[in-house]
PDB file of C-alpha atoms in Angstrom:
ATOM      1  CA  MET Y 708       5.807  14.754  23.229  1.00  0.00           C
ATOM      2  CA  ASN Y 709       9.500  14.091  23.338  1.00  0.00           C
ATOM      3  CA  TRP Y 710      11.178  14.616  19.941  1.00  0.00           C
ATOM      4  CA  HIS Y 711      14.423  12.982  18.819  1.00  0.00           C
ATOM      5  CA  LEU Y 712      16.599  13.208  15.721  1.00  0.00           C
ATOM      6  CA  LYS Y 713      19.213  10.482  15.355  1.00  0.00           C
ATOM      7  CA  ALA Y 714      21.528   9.043  12.762  1.00  0.00           C
ATOM      8  CA  PHE Y 715      21.130   5.315  12.189  1.00  0.00           C
ATOM      9  CA  ASN Y 716      24.214   4.411  14.245  1.00  0.00           C
ATOM     10  CA  ASP Y 717      22.895   6.457  17.166  1.00  0.00           C
ATOM     11  CA  LEU Y 718      19.584   4.596  17.365  1.00  0.00           C
ATOM     12  CA  SER Y 719      19.308   2.164  20.239  1.00  0.00           C
ATOM     13  CA  LEU Y 720      18.005  -1.315  19.510  1.00  0.00           C
ATOM     14  CA  HIS Y 721      14.805  -0.235  21.265  1.00  0.00           C
ATOM     15  CA  ASP Y 722      14.510   2.840  18.974  1.00  0.00           C
ATOM     16  CA  LEU Y 723      15.114   0.753  15.856  1.00  0.00           C
ATOM     17  CA  TYR Y 724      12.587  -1.891  16.892  1.00  0.00           C
ATOM     18  CA  ASP Y 725       9.953   0.762  17.663  1.00  0.00           C
ATOM     19  CA  LEU Y 726      10.389   2.661  14.406  1.00  0.00           C
ATOM     20  CA  LEU Y 727      10.256  -0.522  12.322  1.00  0.00           C
ATOM     21  CA  LYS Y 728       7.191  -1.656  14.277  1.00  0.00           C
ATOM     22  CA  LEU Y 729       5.419   1.683  13.743  1.00  0.00           C
ATOM     23  CA  ARG Y 730       6.210   1.709  10.025  1.00  0.00           C
ATOM     24  CA  GLN Y 731       4.937  -1.864   9.657  1.00  0.00           C
ATOM     25  CA  GLU Y 732       1.775  -1.164  11.657  1.00  0.00           C
ATOM     26  CA  VAL Y 733       0.877   1.768   9.416  1.00  0.00           C
ATOM     27  CA  PHE Y 734       2.286   0.987   5.978  1.00  0.00           C
ATOM     28  CA  VAL Y 735       1.988  -2.802   5.888  1.00  0.00           C
ATOM     29  CA  VAL Y 736      -0.913  -3.706   8.193  1.00  0.00           C
ATOM     30  CA  GLU Y 737      -3.168  -0.622   8.237  1.00  0.00           C
ATOM     31  CA  GLN Y 738      -2.697   0.189   4.544  1.00  0.00           C
ATOM     32  CA  THR Y 739      -2.657  -3.530   3.630  1.00  0.00           C
ATOM     33  CA  CYS Y 740       0.426  -3.039   1.516  1.00  0.00           C
ATOM     34  CA  PRO Y 741       2.960  -5.856   1.798  1.00  0.00           C
ATOM     35  CA  TYR Y 742       6.340  -4.449   0.790  1.00  0.00           C
ATOM     36  CA  LEU Y 743       9.922  -4.585   1.989  1.00  0.00           C
ATOM     37  CA  ASP Y 744      10.156  -1.733   4.485  1.00  0.00           C
ATOM     38  CA  ALA Y 745      13.751  -2.581   5.451  1.00  0.00           C
ATOM     39  CA  ASP Y 746      14.927  -1.276   2.087  1.00  0.00           C
ATOM     40  CA  GLY Y 747      18.609  -0.665   2.820  1.00  0.00           C
ATOM     41  CA  ALA Y 748      18.141   3.110   2.994  1.00  0.00           C
ATOM     42  CA  ASP Y 749      17.811   3.558   6.760  1.00  0.00           C
ATOM     43  CA  GLU Y 750      21.563   3.625   7.319  1.00  0.00           C
ATOM     44  CA  GLN Y 751      21.956   6.785   5.201  1.00  0.00           C
ATOM     45  CA  ALA Y 752      18.984   8.550   6.786  1.00  0.00           C
ATOM     46  CA  LEU Y 753      18.356  10.622   9.844  1.00  0.00           C
ATOM     47  CA  HIS Y 754      15.413   9.463  11.910  1.00  0.00           C
ATOM     48  CA  LEU Y 755      13.046  12.008  13.427  1.00  0.00           C
ATOM     49  CA  TYR Y 756      10.538  10.630  15.882  1.00  0.00           C
ATOM     50  CA  ALA Y 757       8.319  11.515  18.805  1.00  0.00           C
ATOM     51  CA  ARG Y 758       7.537   9.473  21.886  1.00  0.00           C
ATOM     52  CA  ASN Y 759       4.542  10.214  24.045  1.00  0.00           C
ATOM     53  CA  ASN Y 760       4.725  10.436  27.832  1.00  0.00           C
ATOM     54  CA  ALA Y 761       4.248   6.652  28.062  1.00  0.00           C
ATOM     55  CA  GLY Y 762       7.376   6.191  25.913  1.00  0.00           C
ATOM     56  CA  GLU Y 763       5.511   4.963  22.812  1.00  0.00           C
ATOM     57  CA  MET Y 764       6.797   6.062  19.405  1.00  0.00           C
ATOM     58  CA  VAL Y 765       3.834   7.874  17.841  1.00  0.00           C
ATOM     59  CA  ALA Y 766       5.281   9.954  14.978  1.00  0.00           C
ATOM     60  CA  TYR Y 767       8.174   9.416  12.587  1.00  0.00           C
ATOM     61  CA  ALA Y 768       9.912  10.650   9.420  1.00  0.00           C
ATOM     62  CA  ARG Y 769      13.028   9.551   7.564  1.00  0.00           C
ATOM     63  CA  LEU Y 770      15.227  12.439   6.388  1.00  0.00           C
ATOM     64  CA  TYR Y 771      18.015  12.709   3.841  1.00  0.00           C
ATOM     65  CA  LEU Y 772      20.231  15.750   3.444  1.00  0.00           C
ATOM     66  CA  SER Y 773      21.057  17.007  -0.023  1.00  0.00           C
ATOM     67  CA  THR Y 774      24.143  15.528  -1.659  1.00  0.00           C
ATOM     68  CA  ALA Y 775      26.205  16.620  -4.659  1.00  0.00           C
ATOM     69  CA  ASP Y 776      24.643  13.715  -6.570  1.00  0.00           C
ATOM     70  CA  THR Y 777      20.984  14.513  -5.824  1.00  0.00           C
ATOM     71  CA  GLY Y 778      20.923  18.286  -5.372  1.00  0.00           C
ATOM     72  CA  TYR Y 779      17.900  18.010  -3.093  1.00  0.00           C
ATOM     73  CA  SER Y 780      16.983  16.902   0.427  1.00  0.00           C
ATOM     74  CA  ARG Y 781      14.233  14.356   0.981  1.00  0.00           C
ATOM     75  CA  ILE Y 782      11.558  13.461   3.520  1.00  0.00           C
ATOM     76  CA  GLY Y 783      10.072   9.977   3.541  1.00  0.00           C
ATOM     77  CA  ARG Y 784       8.166   7.422   5.611  1.00  0.00           C
ATOM     78  CA  VAL Y 785       6.120  10.195   7.271  1.00  0.00           C
ATOM     79  CA  ILE Y 786       3.722   8.552   9.709  1.00  0.00           C
ATOM     80  CA  THR Y 787       1.717   9.037  12.857  1.00  0.00           C
ATOM     81  CA  HIS Y 788       0.205   6.320  14.972  1.00  0.00           C
ATOM     82  CA  GLU Y 789      -3.539   5.913  14.492  1.00  0.00           C
ATOM     83  CA  LYS Y 790      -4.322   6.908  18.090  1.00  0.00           C
ATOM     84  CA  VAL Y 791      -2.712  10.372  17.739  1.00  0.00           C
ATOM     85  CA  ARG Y 792      -3.837  11.428  14.258  1.00  0.00           C
ATOM     86  CA  ARG Y 793      -6.261  14.056  15.498  1.00  0.00           C
ATOM     87  CA  LEU Y 794      -3.516  15.789  17.525  1.00  0.00           C
ATOM     88  CA  LYS Y 795      -1.865  17.390  14.443  1.00  0.00           C
ATOM     89  CA  LEU Y 796       1.358  15.429  14.966  1.00  0.00           C
ATOM     90  CA  GLY Y 797       1.540  14.868  11.205  1.00  0.00           C
ATOM     91  CA  ARG Y 798       1.824  18.622  10.748  1.00  0.00           C
ATOM     92  CA  GLU Y 799       4.405  18.830  13.514  1.00  0.00           C
ATOM     93  CA  VAL Y 800       6.599  16.028  12.164  1.00  0.00           C
ATOM     94  CA  MET Y 801       6.506  17.647   8.704  1.00  0.00           C
ATOM     95  CA  GLN Y 802       7.344  21.114  10.010  1.00  0.00           C
ATOM     96  CA  ARG Y 803      10.178  19.772  12.155  1.00  0.00           C
ATOM     97  CA  SER Y 804      11.503  17.829   9.142  1.00  0.00           C
ATOM     98  CA  ILE Y 805      11.415  20.917   6.923  1.00  0.00           C
ATOM     99  CA  ASP Y 806      13.033  23.080   9.615  1.00  0.00           C
ATOM    100  CA  TYR Y 807      15.859  20.617  10.117  1.00  0.00           C
ATOM    101  CA  LEU Y 808      16.568  20.176   6.412  1.00  0.00           C
ATOM    102  CA  GLU Y 809      16.438  23.924   5.774  1.00  0.00           C
ATOM    103  CA  GLU Y 810      18.844  24.547   8.648  1.00  0.00           C
ATOM    104  CA  TYR Y 811      21.459  22.061   7.435  1.00  0.00           C
ATOM    105  CA  ALA Y 812      20.926  22.299   3.663  1.00  0.00           C
ATOM    106  CA  PRO Y 813      19.327  25.735   3.127  1.00  0.00           C
ATOM    107  CA  LYS Y 814      20.092  25.966  -0.583  1.00  0.00           C
ATOM    108  CA  ALA Y 815      18.549  22.616  -1.437  1.00  0.00           C
ATOM    109  CA  PRO Y 816      14.924  22.033  -2.387  1.00  0.00           C
ATOM    110  CA  ILE Y 817      13.087  19.331  -0.444  1.00  0.00           C
ATOM    111  CA  ARG Y 818      11.268  16.434  -2.097  1.00  0.00           C
ATOM    112  CA  VAL Y 819       8.630  13.961  -0.970  1.00  0.00           C
ATOM    113  CA  GLY Y 820       7.014  10.989  -2.681  1.00  0.00           C
ATOM    114  CA  ALA Y 821       3.482  11.742  -1.526  1.00  0.00           C
ATOM    115  CA  GLN Y 822       0.499   9.453  -1.430  1.00  0.00           C
ATOM    116  CA  VAL Y 823      -1.982  11.209  -3.714  1.00  0.00           C
ATOM    117  CA  TYR Y 824      -4.744  11.394  -1.118  1.00  0.00           C
ATOM    118  CA  LEU Y 825      -2.389  13.591   0.967  1.00  0.00           C
ATOM    119  CA  LEU Y 826      -1.702  16.069  -1.854  1.00  0.00           C
ATOM    120  CA  LYS Y 827      -3.386  19.022  -0.099  1.00  0.00           C
ATOM    121  CA  PHE Y 828      -1.580  18.229   3.148  1.00  0.00           C
ATOM    122  CA  TYR Y 829       1.811  18.537   1.423  1.00  0.00           C
ATOM    123  CA  GLN Y 830       0.708  21.571  -0.597  1.00  0.00           C
ATOM    124  CA  SER Y 831      -0.036  23.316   2.708  1.00  0.00           C
ATOM    125  CA  PHE Y 832       3.727  23.163   3.391  1.00  0.00           C
ATOM    126  CA  GLY Y 833       4.621  24.681   0.016  1.00  0.00           C
ATOM    127  CA  PHE Y 834       5.223  21.458  -1.908  1.00  0.00           C
ATOM    128  CA  GLU Y 835       4.274  21.390  -5.597  1.00  0.00           C
ATOM    129  CA  ALA Y 836       3.791  18.390  -7.865  1.00  0.00           C
ATOM    130  CA  ILE Y 837       6.780  17.649 -10.111  1.00  0.00           C
ATOM    131  CA  SER Y 838       5.679  14.327 -11.597  1.00  0.00           C
ATOM    132  CA  GLU Y 839       2.691  12.550 -12.970  1.00  0.00           C
ATOM    133  CA  GLU Y 840       0.797  10.224 -10.668  1.00  0.00           C
ATOM    134  CA  TYR Y 841       2.333   6.740 -10.397  1.00  0.00           C
ATOM    135  CA  LEU Y 842       1.753   3.539  -8.448  1.00  0.00           C
ATOM    136  CA  GLU Y 843       4.167   2.573  -5.713  1.00  0.00           C
ATOM    137  CA  ASP Y 844       3.275  -0.658  -3.955  1.00  0.00           C
ATOM    138  CA  ASP Y 845      -0.201  -0.357  -5.543  1.00  0.00           C
ATOM    139  CA  ILE Y 846      -0.813   3.028  -3.884  1.00  0.00           C
ATOM    140  CA  PRO Y 847      -1.118   6.188  -6.054  1.00  0.00           C
ATOM    141  CA  HIS Y 848       1.808   8.550  -5.420  1.00  0.00           C
ATOM    142  CA  ILE Y 849       3.111  11.812  -6.843  1.00  0.00           C
ATOM    143  CA  ASP Y 850       6.546  13.391  -6.460  1.00  0.00           C
ATOM    144  CA  MET Y 851       6.480  16.855  -4.920  1.00  0.00           C
ATOM    145  CA  GLN Y 852       9.105  19.504  -4.251  1.00  0.00           C
ATOM    146  CA  ARG Y 853       9.397  22.525  -1.997  1.00  0.00           C
ATOM    147  CA  LYS Y 854      11.671  25.326  -3.159  1.00  0.00           C
ATOM    148  CA  ALA Y 855      14.911  25.934  -1.281  1.00  0.00           C
ATOM    149  CA  ALA Y 856      14.845  28.399   1.578  1.00  0.00           C
ATOM    150  CA  GLN Y 857      16.011  31.839   0.546  1.00  0.00           C
TER     151      GLN Y 857
END
């Protein structure tokens, strides 16, 4: 796998097309959840993604560094392509996301808006629930937070 971390303005048109395509394939088509994925937040995010040896984007996460306004960093849009799910790329994209955010914002906790069925997956990285369960785009979610690195 070839891993990349880019700011929005550093993405090529090819990168942008591939990440939007992957997000739509998984979140809209596979999960049958029609929603506006191009939500205006990509420009403020960093984009972590992996391409396989054939050049296909197969894993992705959207990262936000802590700001004075939020006080926490955030990981979102965590996905892996269906054909690589048994290769533990979901674990790798999460660990790389955590490592990056802890390197550049070590005093900030990290939050995720987790789909409830993935609760144990996120708990395995030290995330704890900080909200009640809620529906987002008709999918049960829960907000979770990982304590800041010491």
